[in-house]
Coordinates of C-alpha atoms in Angstrom, one line a residue:
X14 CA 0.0 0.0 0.0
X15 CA 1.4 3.3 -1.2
X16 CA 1.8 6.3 1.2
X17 CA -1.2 8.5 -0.1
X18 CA -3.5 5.3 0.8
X19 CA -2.0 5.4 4.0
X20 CA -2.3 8.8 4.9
X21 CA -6.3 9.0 3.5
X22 CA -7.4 6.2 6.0
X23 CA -5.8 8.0 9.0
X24 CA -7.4 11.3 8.2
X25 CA -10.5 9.2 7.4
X26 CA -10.1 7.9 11.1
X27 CA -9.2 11.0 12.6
X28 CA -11.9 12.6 11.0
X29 CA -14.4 10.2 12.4
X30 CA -12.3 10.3 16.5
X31 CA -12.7 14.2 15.9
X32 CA -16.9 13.5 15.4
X33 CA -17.5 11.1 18.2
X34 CA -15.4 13.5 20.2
X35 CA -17.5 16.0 19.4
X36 CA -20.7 14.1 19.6
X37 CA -19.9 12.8 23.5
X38 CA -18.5 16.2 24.4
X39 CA -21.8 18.0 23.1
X40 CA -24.2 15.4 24.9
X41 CA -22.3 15.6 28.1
X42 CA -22.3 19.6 27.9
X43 CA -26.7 19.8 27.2
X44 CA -27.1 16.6 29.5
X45 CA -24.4 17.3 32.1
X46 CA -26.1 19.8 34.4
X47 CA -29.5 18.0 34.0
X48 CA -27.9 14.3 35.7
X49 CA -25.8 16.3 38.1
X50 CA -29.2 17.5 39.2
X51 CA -30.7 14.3 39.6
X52 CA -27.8 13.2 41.4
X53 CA -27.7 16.0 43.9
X54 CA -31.8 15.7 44.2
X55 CA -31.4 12.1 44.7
X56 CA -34.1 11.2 42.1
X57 CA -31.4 9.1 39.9
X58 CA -30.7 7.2 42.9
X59 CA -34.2 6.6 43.3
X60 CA -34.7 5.6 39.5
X61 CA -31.9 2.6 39.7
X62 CA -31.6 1.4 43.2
X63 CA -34.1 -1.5 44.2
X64 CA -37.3 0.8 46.2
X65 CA -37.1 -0.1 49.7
X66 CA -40.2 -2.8 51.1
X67 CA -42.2 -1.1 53.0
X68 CA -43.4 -2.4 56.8
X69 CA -47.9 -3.0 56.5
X70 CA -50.0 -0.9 58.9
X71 CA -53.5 -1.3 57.7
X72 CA -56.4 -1.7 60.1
X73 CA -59.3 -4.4 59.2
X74 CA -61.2 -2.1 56.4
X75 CA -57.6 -2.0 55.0
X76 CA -57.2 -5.6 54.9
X77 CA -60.7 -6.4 54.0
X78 CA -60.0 -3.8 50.6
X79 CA -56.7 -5.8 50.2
X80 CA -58.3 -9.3 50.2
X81 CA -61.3 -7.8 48.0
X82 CA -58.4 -7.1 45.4
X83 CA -57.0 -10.0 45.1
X84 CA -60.6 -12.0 45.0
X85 CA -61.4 -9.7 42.3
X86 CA -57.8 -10.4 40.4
X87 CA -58.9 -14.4 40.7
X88 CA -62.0 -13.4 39.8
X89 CA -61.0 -11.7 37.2
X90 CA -58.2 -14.5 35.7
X91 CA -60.0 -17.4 36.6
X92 CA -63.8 -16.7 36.2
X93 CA -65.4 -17.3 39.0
X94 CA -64.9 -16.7 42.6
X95 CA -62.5 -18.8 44.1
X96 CA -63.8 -22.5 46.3
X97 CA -64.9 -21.8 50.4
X98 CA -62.4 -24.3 51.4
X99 CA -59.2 -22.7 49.8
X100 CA -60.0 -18.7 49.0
X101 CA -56.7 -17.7 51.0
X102 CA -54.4 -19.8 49.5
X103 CA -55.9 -19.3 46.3
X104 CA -55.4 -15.4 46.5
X105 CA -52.5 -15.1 48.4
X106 CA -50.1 -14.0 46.2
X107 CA -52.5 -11.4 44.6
X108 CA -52.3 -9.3 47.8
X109 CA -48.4 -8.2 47.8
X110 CA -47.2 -5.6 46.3
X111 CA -44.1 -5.3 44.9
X112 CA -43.0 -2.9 47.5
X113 CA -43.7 -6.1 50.5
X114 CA -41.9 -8.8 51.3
X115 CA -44.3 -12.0 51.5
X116 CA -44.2 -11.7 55.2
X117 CA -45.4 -8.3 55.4
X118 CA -48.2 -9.4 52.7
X119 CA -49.3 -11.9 54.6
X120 CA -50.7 -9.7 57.4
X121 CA -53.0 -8.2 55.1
X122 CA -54.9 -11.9 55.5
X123 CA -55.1 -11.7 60.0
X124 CA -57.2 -9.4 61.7
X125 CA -55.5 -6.7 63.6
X126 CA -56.4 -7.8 66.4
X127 CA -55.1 -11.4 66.3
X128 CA -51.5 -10.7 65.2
X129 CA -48.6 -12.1 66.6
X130 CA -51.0 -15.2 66.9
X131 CA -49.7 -18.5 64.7
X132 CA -52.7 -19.7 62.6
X133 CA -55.2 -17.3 63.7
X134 CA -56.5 -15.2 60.5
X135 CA -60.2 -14.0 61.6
X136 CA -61.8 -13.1 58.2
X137 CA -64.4 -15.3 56.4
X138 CA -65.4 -16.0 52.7
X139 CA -69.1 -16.1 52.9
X140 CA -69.7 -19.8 51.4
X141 CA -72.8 -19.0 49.4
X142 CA -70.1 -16.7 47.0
X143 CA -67.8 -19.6 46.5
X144 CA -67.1 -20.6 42.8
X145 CA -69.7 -18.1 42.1
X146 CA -69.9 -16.0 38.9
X147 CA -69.9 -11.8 39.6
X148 CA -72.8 -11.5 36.8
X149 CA -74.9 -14.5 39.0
X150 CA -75.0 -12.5 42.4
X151 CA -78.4 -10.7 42.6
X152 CA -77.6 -7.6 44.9
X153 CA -73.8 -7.4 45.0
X154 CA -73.9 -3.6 47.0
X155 CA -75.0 -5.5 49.7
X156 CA -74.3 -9.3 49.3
X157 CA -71.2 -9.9 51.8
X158 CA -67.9 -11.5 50.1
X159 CA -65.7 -11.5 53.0
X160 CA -66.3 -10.7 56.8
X161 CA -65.0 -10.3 60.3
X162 CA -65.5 -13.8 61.5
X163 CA -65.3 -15.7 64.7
X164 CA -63.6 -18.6 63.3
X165 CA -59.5 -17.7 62.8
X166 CA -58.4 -20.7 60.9
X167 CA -57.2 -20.3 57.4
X168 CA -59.3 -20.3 54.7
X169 CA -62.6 -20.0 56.8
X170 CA -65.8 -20.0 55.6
X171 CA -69.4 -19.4 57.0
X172 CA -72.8 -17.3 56.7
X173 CA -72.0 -13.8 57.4
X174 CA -74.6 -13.1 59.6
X175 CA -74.3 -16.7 62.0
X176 CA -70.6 -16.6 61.6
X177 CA -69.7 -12.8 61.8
X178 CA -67.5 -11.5 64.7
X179 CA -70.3 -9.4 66.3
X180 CA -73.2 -7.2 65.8
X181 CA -70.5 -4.4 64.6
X182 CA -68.1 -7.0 62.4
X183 CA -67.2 -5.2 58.9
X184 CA -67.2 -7.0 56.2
X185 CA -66.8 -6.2 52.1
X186 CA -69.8 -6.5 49.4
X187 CA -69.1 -8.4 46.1
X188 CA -69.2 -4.8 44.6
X189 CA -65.9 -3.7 46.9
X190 CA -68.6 -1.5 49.3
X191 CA -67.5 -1.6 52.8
X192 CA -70.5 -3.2 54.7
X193 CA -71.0 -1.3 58.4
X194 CA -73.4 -3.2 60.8

């Protein structure tokens, strides 16, 4: 290869250095002060780290509006409500959040008032819902889904007004309306 040749590809590649240089140094002068911002506000932190779970607080109309979610997500994927005899299990991973670890989901399923208590959950599915299409339910402002209950086990199931906690138990209509005795 003669010297001319030579000298026209190095040009050519300098040529080329010289624009990329250019390119990079122009996008780090216009986008410069705009990341240094996000860095100092701590928003670009915020954008790439992992959030941080968050500890659950809620009271029993907050859990009752959880567990309403995720019957209405099985509902929703599946059909139909889910069967008396499993309704926890079968929503239980439709109540976390991505912001929860499992263990802090999983007191959206016990009563306030029975935590720190193994096994004891204290909300009911009302059986008569059970495998039960949403379109089928005649009054569903005011037909019970779920309800403060008496019985604690897992996956508990009874008639809301035989079974309820008390007088003044809350429970959640097929609709997502908060029932108050």
């Amino acid at each position: 290869m003669d010297e001319r040749a030579k000298g026209g590809k190095f040009r050519k590649r300098r040529w080329i250095l010289g624009a990329l240089a250019a390119l990079f140094g122009g996008a780090a002068l216009f986008y410069g002060p705009v990341i240094a911002d996000l860095s100092r506000e701590g928003i670009l932190q915020g954008l790439l780290s992992k959030p941080q779970e968050r500890a659950y607080l809620g009271d029993s109309e907050d859990n009752l509006r959880a567990l309403y979610l995720g019957m209405k997500l099985y509902h929703d994927s599946e059909g139909a409500f889910p069967e008396a005899e499993s309704w926890m299990d079968a929503i239980g991973k439709r109540v976390k959040t991505s912001d929860m670890s499992e263990d802090e989901a999983a007191k959206k399923l016990i009563r306030p008032d029975l935590r720190g208590q193994p096994d004891r959950y204290g909300y009911a599915m009302n059986v008569a819902m059970a495998g039960m299409y949403l379109e089928d339910v005649k009054d569903p402002s005011r037909t019970p889904l779920l309800f403060e209950s008496r019985e604690t086990g897992r996956n508990a199931a009874g008639d809301p007004v035989s079974d309820a906690l008390s007088a003044q138990a809350l429970a959640i209509a097929v609709d997502g309306t908060i029932l108050r005795p």
